[in-house]
PDB file of C-alpha atoms in Angstrom:
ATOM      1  CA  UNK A   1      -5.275  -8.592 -11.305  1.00  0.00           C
ATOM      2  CA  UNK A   2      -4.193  -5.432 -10.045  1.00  0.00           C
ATOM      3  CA  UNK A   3      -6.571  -2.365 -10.502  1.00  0.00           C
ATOM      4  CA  UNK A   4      -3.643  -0.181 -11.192  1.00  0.00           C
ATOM      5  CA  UNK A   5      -0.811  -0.606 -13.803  1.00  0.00           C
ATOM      6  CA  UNK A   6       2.414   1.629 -13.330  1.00  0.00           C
ATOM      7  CA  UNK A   7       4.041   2.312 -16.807  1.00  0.00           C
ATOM      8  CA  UNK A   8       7.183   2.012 -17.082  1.00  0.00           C
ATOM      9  CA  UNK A   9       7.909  -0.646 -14.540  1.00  0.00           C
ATOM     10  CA  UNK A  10      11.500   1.108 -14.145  1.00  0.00           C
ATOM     11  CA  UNK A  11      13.009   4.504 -14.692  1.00  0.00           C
ATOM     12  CA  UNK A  12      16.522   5.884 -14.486  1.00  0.00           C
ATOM     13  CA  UNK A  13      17.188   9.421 -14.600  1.00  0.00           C
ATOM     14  CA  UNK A  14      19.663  11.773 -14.031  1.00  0.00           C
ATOM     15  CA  UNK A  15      19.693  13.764 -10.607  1.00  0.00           C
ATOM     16  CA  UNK A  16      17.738  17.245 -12.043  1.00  0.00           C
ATOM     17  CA  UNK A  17      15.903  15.998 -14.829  1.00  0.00           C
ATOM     18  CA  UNK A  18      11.978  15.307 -14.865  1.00  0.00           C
ATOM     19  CA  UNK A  19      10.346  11.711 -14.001  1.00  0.00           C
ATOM     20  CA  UNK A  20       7.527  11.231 -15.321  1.00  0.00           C
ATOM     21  CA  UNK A  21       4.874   7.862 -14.236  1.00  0.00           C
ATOM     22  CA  UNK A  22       1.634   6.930 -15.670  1.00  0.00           C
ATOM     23  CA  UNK A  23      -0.919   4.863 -14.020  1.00  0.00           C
ATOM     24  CA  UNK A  24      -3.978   3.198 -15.838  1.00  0.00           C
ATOM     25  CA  UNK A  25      -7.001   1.814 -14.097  1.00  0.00           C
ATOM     26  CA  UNK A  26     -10.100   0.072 -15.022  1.00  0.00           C
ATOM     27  CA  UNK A  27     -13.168   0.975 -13.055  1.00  0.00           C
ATOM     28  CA  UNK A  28     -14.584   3.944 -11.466  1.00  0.00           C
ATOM     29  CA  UNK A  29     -12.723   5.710  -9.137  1.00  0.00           C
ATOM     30  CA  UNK A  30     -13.434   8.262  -5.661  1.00  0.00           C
ATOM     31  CA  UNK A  31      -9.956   9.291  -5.654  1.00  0.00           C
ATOM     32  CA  UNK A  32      -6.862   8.165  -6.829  1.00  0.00           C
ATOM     33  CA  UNK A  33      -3.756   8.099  -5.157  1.00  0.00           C
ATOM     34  CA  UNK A  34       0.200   8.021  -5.228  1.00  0.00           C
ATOM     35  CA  UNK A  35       3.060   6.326  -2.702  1.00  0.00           C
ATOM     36  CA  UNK A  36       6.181   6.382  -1.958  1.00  0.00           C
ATOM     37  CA  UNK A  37       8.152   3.203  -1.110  1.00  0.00           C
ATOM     38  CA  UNK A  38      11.794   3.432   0.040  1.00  0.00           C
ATOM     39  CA  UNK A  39      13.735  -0.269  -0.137  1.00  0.00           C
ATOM     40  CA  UNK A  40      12.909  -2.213   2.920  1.00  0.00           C
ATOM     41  CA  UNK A  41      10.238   0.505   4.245  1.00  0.00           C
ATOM     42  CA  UNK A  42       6.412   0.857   4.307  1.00  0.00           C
ATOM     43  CA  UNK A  43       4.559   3.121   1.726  1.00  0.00           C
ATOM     44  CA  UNK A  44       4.297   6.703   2.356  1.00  0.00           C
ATOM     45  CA  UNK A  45       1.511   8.789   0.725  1.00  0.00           C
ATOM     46  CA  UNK A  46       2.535  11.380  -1.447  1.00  0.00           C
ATOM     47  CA  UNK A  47      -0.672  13.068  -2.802  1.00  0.00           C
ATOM     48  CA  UNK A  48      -4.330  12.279  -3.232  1.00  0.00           C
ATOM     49  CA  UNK A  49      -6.466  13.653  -6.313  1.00  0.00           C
ATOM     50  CA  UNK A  50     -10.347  13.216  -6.778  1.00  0.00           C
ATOM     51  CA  UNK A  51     -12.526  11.854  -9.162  1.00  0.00           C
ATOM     52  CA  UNK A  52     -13.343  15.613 -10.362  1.00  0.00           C
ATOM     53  CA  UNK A  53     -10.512  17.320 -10.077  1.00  0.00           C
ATOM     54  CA  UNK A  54      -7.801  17.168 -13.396  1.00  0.00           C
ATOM     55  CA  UNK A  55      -4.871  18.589 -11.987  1.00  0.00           C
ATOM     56  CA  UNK A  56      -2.829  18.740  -8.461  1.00  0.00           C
ATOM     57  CA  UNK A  57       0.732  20.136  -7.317  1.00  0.00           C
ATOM     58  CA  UNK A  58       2.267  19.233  -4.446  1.00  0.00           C
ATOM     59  CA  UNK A  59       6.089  21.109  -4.161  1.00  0.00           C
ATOM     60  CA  UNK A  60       7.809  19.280  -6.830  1.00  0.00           C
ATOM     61  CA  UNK A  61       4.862  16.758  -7.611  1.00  0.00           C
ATOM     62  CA  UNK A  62       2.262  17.366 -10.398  1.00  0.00           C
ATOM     63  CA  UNK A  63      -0.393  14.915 -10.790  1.00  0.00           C
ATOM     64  CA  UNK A  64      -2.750  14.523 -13.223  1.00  0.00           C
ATOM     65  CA  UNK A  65      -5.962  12.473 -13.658  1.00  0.00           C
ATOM     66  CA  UNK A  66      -8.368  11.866 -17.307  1.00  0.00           C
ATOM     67  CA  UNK A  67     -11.051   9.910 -15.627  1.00  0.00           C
ATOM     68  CA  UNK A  68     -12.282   9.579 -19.511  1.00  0.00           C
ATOM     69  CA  UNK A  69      -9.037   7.756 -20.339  1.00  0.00           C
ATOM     70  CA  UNK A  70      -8.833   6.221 -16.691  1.00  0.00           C
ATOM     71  CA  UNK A  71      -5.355   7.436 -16.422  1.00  0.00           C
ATOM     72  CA  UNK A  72      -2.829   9.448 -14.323  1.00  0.00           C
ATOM     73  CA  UNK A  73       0.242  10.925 -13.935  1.00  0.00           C
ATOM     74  CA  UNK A  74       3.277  11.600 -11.516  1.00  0.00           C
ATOM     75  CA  UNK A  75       5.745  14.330 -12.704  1.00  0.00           C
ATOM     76  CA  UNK A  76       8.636  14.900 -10.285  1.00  0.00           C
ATOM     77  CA  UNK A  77      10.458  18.032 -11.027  1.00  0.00           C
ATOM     78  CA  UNK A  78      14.048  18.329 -10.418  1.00  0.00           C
ATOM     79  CA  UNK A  79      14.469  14.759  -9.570  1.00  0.00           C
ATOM     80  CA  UNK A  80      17.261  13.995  -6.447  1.00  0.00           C
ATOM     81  CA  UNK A  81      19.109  11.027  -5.411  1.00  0.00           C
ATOM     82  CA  UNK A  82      16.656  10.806  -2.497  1.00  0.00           C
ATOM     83  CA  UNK A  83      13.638  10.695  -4.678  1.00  0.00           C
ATOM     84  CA  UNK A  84      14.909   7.003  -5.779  1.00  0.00           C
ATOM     85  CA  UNK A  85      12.339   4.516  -4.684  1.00  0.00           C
ATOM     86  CA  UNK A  86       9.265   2.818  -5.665  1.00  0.00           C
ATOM     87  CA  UNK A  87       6.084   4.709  -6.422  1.00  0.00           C
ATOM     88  CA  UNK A  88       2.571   3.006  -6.903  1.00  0.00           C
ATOM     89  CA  UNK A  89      -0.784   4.317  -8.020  1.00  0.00           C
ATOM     90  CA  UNK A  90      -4.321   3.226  -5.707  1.00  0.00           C
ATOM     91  CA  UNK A  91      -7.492   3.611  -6.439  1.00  0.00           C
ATOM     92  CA  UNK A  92     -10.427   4.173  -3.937  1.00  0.00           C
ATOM     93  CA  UNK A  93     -13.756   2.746  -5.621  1.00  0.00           C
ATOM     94  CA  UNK A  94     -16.819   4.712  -5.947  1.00  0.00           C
ATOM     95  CA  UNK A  95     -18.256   3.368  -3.187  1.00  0.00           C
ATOM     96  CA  UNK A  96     -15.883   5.244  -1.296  1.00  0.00           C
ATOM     97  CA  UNK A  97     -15.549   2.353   1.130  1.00  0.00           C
ATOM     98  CA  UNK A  98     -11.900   3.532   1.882  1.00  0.00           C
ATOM     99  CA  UNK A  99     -10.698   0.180   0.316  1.00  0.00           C
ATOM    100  CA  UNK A 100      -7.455   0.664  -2.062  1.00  0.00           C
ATOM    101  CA  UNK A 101      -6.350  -1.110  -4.734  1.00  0.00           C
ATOM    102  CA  UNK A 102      -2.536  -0.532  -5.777  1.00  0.00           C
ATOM    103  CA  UNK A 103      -0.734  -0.512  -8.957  1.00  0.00           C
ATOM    104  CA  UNK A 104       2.342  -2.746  -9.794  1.00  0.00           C
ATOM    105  CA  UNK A 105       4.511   0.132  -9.103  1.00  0.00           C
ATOM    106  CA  UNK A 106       7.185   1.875 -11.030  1.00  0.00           C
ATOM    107  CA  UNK A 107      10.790   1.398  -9.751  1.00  0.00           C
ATOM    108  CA  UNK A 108      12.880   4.895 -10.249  1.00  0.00           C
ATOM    109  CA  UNK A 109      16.177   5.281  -9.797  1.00  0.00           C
ATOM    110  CA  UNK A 110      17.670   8.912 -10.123  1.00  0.00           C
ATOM    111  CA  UNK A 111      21.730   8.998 -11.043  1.00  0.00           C
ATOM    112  CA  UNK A 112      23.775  11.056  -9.303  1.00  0.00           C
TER     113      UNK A 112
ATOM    114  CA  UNK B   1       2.345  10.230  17.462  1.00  0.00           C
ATOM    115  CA  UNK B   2       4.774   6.898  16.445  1.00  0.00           C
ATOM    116  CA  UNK B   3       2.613   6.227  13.373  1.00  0.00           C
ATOM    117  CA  UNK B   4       1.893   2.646  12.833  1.00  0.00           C
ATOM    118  CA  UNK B   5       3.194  -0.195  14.766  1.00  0.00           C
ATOM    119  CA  UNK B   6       4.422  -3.134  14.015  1.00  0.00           C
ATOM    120  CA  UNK B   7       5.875  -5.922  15.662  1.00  0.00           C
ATOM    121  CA  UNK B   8       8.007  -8.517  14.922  1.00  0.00           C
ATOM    122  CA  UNK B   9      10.143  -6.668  12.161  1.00  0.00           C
ATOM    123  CA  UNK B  10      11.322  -9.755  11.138  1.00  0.00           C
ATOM    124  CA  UNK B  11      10.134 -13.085  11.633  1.00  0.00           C
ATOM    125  CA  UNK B  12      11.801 -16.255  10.501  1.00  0.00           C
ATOM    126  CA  UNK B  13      10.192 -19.351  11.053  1.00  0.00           C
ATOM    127  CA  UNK B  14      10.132 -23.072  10.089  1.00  0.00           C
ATOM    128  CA  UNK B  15       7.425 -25.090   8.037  1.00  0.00           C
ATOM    129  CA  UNK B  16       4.205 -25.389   9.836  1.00  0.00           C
ATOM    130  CA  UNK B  17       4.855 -23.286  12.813  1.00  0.00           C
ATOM    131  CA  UNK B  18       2.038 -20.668  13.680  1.00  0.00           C
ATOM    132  CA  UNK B  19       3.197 -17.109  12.901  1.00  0.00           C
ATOM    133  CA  UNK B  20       1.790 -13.853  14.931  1.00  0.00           C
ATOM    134  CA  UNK B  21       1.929 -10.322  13.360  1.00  0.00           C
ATOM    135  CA  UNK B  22       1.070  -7.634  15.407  1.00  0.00           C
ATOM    136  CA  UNK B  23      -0.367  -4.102  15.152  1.00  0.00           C
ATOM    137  CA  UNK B  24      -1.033  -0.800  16.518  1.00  0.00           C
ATOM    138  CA  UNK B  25      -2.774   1.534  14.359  1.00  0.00           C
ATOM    139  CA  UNK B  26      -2.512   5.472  14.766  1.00  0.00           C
ATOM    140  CA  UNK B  27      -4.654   6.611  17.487  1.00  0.00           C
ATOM    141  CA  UNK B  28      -8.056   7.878  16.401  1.00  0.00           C
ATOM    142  CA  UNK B  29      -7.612   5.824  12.929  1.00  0.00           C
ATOM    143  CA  UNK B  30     -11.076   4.125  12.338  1.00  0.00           C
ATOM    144  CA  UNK B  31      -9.418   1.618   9.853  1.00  0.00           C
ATOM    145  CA  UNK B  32      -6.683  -0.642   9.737  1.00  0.00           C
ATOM    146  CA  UNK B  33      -5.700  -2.754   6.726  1.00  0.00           C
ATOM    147  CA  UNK B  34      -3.083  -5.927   6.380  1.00  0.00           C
ATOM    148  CA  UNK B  35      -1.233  -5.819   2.978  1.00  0.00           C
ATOM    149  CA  UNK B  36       0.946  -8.635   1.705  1.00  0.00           C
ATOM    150  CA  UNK B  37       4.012  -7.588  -0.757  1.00  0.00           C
ATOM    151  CA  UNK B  38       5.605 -10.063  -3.005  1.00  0.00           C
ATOM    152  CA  UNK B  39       7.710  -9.299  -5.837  1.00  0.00           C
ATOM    153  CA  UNK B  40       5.518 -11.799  -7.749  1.00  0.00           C
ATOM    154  CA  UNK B  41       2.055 -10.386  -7.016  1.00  0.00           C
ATOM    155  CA  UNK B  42       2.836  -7.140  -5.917  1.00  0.00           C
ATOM    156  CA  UNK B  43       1.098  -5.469  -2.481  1.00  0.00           C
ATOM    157  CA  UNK B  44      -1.851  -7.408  -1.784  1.00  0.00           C
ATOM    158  CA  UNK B  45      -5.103  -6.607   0.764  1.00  0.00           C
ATOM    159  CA  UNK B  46      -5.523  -9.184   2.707  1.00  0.00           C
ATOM    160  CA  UNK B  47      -8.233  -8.281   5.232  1.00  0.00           C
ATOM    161  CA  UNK B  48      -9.865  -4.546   6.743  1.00  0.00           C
ATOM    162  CA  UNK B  49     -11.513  -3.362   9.417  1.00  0.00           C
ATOM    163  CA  UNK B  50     -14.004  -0.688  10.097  1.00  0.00           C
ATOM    164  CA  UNK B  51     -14.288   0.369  14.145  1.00  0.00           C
ATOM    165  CA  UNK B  52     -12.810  -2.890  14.920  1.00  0.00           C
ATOM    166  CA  UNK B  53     -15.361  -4.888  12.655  1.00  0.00           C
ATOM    167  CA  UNK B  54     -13.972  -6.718   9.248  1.00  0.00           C
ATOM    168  CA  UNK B  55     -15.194  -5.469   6.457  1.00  0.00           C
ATOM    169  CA  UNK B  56     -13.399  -7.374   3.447  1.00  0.00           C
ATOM    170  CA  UNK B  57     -11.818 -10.445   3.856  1.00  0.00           C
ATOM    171  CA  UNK B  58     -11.935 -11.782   0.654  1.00  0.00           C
ATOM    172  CA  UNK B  59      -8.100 -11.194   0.002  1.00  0.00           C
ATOM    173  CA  UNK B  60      -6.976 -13.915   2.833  1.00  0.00           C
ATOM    174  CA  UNK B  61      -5.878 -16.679   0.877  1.00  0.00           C
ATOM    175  CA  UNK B  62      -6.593 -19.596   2.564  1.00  0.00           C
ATOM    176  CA  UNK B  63      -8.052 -20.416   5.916  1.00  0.00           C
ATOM    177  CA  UNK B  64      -4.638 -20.640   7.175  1.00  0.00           C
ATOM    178  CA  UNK B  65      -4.656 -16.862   7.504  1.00  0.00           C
ATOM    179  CA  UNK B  66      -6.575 -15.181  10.022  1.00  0.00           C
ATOM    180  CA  UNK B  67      -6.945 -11.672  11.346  1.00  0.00           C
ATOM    181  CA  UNK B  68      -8.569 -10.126  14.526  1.00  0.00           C
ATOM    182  CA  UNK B  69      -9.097  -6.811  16.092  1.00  0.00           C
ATOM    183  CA  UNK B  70     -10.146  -6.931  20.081  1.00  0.00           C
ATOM    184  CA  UNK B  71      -9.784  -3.422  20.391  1.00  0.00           C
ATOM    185  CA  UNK B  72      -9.079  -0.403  18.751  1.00  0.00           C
ATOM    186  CA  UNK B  73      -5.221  -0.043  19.288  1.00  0.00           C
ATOM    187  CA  UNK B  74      -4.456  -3.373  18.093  1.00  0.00           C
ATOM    188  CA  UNK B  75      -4.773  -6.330  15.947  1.00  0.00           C
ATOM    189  CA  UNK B  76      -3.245  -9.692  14.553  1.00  0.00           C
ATOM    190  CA  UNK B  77      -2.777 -11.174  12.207  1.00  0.00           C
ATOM    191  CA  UNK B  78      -2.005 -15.065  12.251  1.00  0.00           C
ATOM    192  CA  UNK B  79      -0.704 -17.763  10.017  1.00  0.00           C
ATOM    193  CA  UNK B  80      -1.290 -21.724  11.241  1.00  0.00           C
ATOM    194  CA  UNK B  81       0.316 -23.437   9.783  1.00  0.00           C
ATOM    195  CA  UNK B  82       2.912 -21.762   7.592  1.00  0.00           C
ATOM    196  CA  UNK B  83       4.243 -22.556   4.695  1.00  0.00           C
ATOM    197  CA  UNK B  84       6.931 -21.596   2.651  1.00  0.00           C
ATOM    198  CA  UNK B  85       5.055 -19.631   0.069  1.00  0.00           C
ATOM    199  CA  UNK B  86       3.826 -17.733   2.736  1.00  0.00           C
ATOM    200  CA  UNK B  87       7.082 -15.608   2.840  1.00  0.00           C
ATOM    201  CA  UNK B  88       6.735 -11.764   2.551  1.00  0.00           C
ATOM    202  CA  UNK B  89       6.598  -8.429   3.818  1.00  0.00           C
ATOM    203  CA  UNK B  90       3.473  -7.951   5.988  1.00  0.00           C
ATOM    204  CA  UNK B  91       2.079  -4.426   6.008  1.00  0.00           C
ATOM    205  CA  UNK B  92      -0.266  -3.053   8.518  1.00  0.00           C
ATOM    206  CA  UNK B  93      -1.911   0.286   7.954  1.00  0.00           C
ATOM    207  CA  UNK B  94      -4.453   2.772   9.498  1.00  0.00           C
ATOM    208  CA  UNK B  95      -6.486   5.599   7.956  1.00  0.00           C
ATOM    209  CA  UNK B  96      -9.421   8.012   9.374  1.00  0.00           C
ATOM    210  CA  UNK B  97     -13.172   8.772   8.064  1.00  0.00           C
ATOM    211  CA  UNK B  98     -12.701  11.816   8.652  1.00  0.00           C
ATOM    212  CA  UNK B  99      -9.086  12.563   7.192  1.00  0.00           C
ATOM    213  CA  UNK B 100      -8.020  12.576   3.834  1.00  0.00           C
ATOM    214  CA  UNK B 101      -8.671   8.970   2.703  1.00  0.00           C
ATOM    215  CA  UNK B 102      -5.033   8.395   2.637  1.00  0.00           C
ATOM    216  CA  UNK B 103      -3.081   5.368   4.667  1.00  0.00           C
ATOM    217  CA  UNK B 104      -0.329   5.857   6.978  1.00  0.00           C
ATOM    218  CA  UNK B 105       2.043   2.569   6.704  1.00  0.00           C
ATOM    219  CA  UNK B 106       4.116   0.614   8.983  1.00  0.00           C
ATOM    220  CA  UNK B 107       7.370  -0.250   8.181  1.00  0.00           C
ATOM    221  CA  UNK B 108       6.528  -3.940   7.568  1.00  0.00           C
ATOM    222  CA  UNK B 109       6.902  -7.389   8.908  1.00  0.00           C
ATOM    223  CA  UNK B 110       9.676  -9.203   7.025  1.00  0.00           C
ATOM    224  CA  UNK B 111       8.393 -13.139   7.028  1.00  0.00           C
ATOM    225  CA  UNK B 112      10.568 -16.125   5.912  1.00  0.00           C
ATOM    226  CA  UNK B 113       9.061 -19.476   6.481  1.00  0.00           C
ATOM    227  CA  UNK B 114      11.864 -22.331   5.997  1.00  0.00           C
TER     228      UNK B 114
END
């Protein structure tokens, strides 16, 4: 089963309002990390945060990480049509063997 | 730099023909990965490699799959025979040691085996 599990599976928004996507893992994590998936294109990576760090920004991206809860977050600020696509959650082990395991992956589609 | 490589970008192919993916990793990248994405099971690691050595290959599914690396700027990834249920998009991607941990993607290899 997949380490990571996106929640919710889909998301629709209007075009300047907040998205916000929560990942949940089950083992011990190096670093844990979001993509970007357009339809039809490869995964881009949006932004990494480690095992001891609780909070990252990135422009419009906040992400946040409760390694006590083994959970994370994605909040996109001021959503835009462009940010529609599919984001997923990985997970890099402890052993730090640069090995990722993704999430299921939330679908979000921001109205115009 | 072009990013990650991949060749065909779509491949369709009949029942029990061999299948060859190809790929060119970012220069300097010390890893390379093959992902499988299905809208059943999601994206899937097949197979990694480490300097050109595999490391994990315990996400091939059957000994129909296979993977090699010769060199550093490219590998392969081969399917003999196909099968239908081998239909999906076929992701190669390359990461450094010494960068950030994160992947850099290719924009996929679109299998359908008739």
């Amino acid at each position: 089963s997949q380490q990571g599990e996106e929640d919710p599976q889909a998301l629709s928004i209007q075009e300047g309002e907040n998205a916000t996507m929560n990942c949940s893992y089950k083992t011990s994590i190096n670093n844990l990390q979001w993509y970007r998936q357009n339809s039809g294109r490869g995964l881009v990576h949006l932004i990494l945060i480690r095992s001891n760090e609780r909070e990252k920004h990135s422009g419009r991206l906040r992400v946040t990480l409760d390694t006590s809860k083994k959970s994370s977050s994605l909040l996109i600020t001021a959503s835009r049509a462009a940010d529609t696509a599919s984001y997923f959650c990985a997970t890099e082990g402890d052993f730090g063997n640069e090995k990722l395991t993704f999430g299921t992956g939330t679908r979000l589609t921001i109205i115009p | 730099d072009a990013g990650v490589i991949q060749s065909p970008r779509h491949e369709v192919t009949e029942m029990g023909q061999e299948v060859t993916l190809r790929c060119k990793p970012i220069s300097g990248h010390d890893y390379l990965f093959w992902y499988r994405q299905t809208m059943m099971r999601g994206l899937e690691l097949l197979i990694y490699f480490n300097n050109n050595v595999p490391i994990d290959d315990s996400g091939m599914p059957e000994d129909r799959f296979s993977a090699k690396m010769p060199n550093a700027s490219f590998s392969t990834l081969k399917i003999q025979p196909s099968e239908p249920r081998d239909s999906a998009v076929y992701f190669c991607a390359s990461s450094s040691s010494s960068g950030g941990n994160e992947q850099f993607f290719g924009p996929g290899t679109r299998l359908t085996v008739l």
